[in-house]
C-alpha atoms as one frame of an Amber mdcrd trajectory, in Angstrom:
protein
 -25.188 -53.874   0.143 -28.932 -53.742   0.750 -30.891 -54.308   3.971 -32.336
 -57.548   2.589 -28.782 -58.917   2.292 -28.081 -58.862   6.029 -31.447 -58.616
   7.814 -32.737 -61.372  10.060 -35.788 -62.887   8.372 -36.949 -65.007  11.310
 -38.776 -62.097  12.928 -40.037 -62.582  16.458 -43.156 -60.449  16.681 -46.196
 -59.929  18.851 -49.701 -59.594  17.494 -52.287 -56.969  18.309 -54.083 -59.206
  20.801 -51.018 -60.311  22.784 -51.054 -59.441  26.454 -48.258 -57.955  28.519
 -47.804 -61.380  30.130 -47.383 -63.093  26.739 -44.843 -60.537  25.554 -42.864
 -60.857  28.803 -42.781 -64.628  28.271 -41.405 -64.107  24.763 -38.794 -61.605
  25.989 -37.568 -63.996  28.669 -37.736 -67.249  26.686 -36.228 -65.831  23.493
 -33.784 -63.542  25.330 -34.781 -60.473  23.373 -35.481 -56.917  24.467 -37.988
 -55.710  21.909 -40.127 -56.624  18.954 -42.600 -55.276  16.450 -46.328 -55.739
  16.938 -48.022 -56.879  13.736 -51.592 -57.074  12.493 -52.897 -60.170  10.699
 -51.417 -58.907   7.399 -47.928 -58.479   8.918 -48.225 -54.678   8.878 -46.541
 -52.978  11.803 -48.925 -51.394  14.318 -46.481 -50.887  17.169 -43.095 -51.599
  18.661 -42.622 -52.759  22.234 -39.386 -52.880  24.216 -38.326 -54.054  27.634
 -38.200 -50.377  28.602 -41.880 -49.947  27.684 -42.774 -52.870  29.951 -40.633
 -51.522  32.796 -42.272 -48.111  32.518 -45.667 -49.817  32.572 -44.975 -51.700
  35.783 -43.063 -48.924  37.509 -44.659 -48.224  40.902 -46.246 -44.813  40.948
 -47.021 -42.545  43.860 -50.652 -41.507  43.920 -51.534 -38.077  45.189 -54.926
 -36.603  45.880 -55.127 -32.859  45.966 -57.669 -31.087  48.121 -58.034 -27.336
  48.382 -56.544 -27.337  51.866 -54.855 -30.692  52.097 -52.578 -32.845  50.014
 -52.672 -36.556  50.762 -50.018 -38.861  49.360 -50.498 -42.581  49.254 -47.711
 -45.099  49.518 -46.403 -46.330  46.186 -48.332 -49.261  44.835 -46.802 -52.656
  45.397 -45.109 -54.059  42.300 -46.935 -57.398  42.532 -50.299 -55.611  42.499
 -49.313 -53.543  39.455 -48.105 -56.638  37.579 -51.271 -58.546  38.483 -53.454
 -55.747  37.129 -51.349 -55.208  33.999 -50.587 -58.774  32.916 -53.788 -59.328
  30.943 -53.849 -55.893  29.288 -53.041 -55.688  25.566 -49.352 -54.969  25.110
 -50.334 -52.449  22.454 -51.378 -50.168  25.353 -47.704 -49.892  26.403 -46.145
 -49.935  22.945 -45.005 -47.109  20.721 -47.641 -46.737  18.018 -46.742 -43.458
  16.285 -43.593 -42.306  14.598 -42.319 -45.846  14.134 -39.122 -45.777  12.149
 -38.501 -48.561   9.658 -36.245 -49.287   6.712 -37.087 -50.808   3.347 -35.514
 -54.077   2.265 -33.900 -52.250  -0.685 -32.285 -49.546   1.496 -28.508 -49.441
   1.396 -26.316 -50.344   4.383 -25.313 -46.700   4.767 -28.956 -45.631   5.220
 -29.530 -48.327   7.851 -26.393 -47.219   9.714 -27.561 -43.591   9.623 -31.007
 -44.436  10.995 -29.702 -46.698  13.774 -27.142 -44.081  14.811 -29.480 -41.091
  14.569 -32.277 -42.645  16.621 -30.052 -44.789  18.861 -32.209 -47.839  18.174
 -31.052 -51.323  19.072 -32.982 -52.797  16.166 -35.220 -51.686  13.359 -37.972
 -53.425  11.374 -37.515 -53.985   7.640 -40.506 -53.596   5.313 -41.220 -54.738
   1.776 -43.161 -52.849  -0.920 -46.472 -53.967   0.641 -45.346 -52.439   3.963
 -45.178 -55.882   5.557 -42.461 -56.696   8.072 -40.068 -59.085   6.349 -37.066
 -58.718   8.601 -35.334 -56.941  11.412 -31.848 -55.480  11.648 -29.986 -55.011
  14.913 -26.887 -52.976  15.606 -25.039 -56.271  15.935 -26.162 -57.312  12.448
 -24.768 -54.067  11.058 -21.466 -54.449  12.905 -21.066 -58.048  11.719 -21.780
 -56.919   8.152 -19.305 -54.041   8.395 -16.703 -56.400   9.827 -17.173 -59.149
   7.266 -17.503 -56.984   4.162 -15.600 -53.795   4.808 -12.849 -54.569   7.295
 -11.869 -57.777   5.617 -11.611 -55.962   2.289  -9.002 -53.553   3.666
């Protein structure tokens, strides 16, 4: 069985210009935890997850070091961080290098190996033109294994 046989083709994706606020709205309204970021030709330029957003808004302690004195400031307030970050491009928080994908012609076994090796929740599926044509989640794989393999036993 090939990736194209069990991938989800209705891909929810962000575009390069989407802001952190827009992506958060999509996460909440669509009840998802991650998505690819695509350019105008549907080529993948990044992947953003709920964890990337959380790391971006995580309050940070600021420290100023002087030769004789170290001054620590109180952690920034979360509302201030969110206010400053909301209009920034989500691509600033996203993973942009080393993005792992599968091809629509890859076999189920290869998809299972990649998901297990990298511990991904989902993985983008590309066609020959390197365009995102689908996404496969761990749940999609488990449903496929259940319906095709377990039922055959």
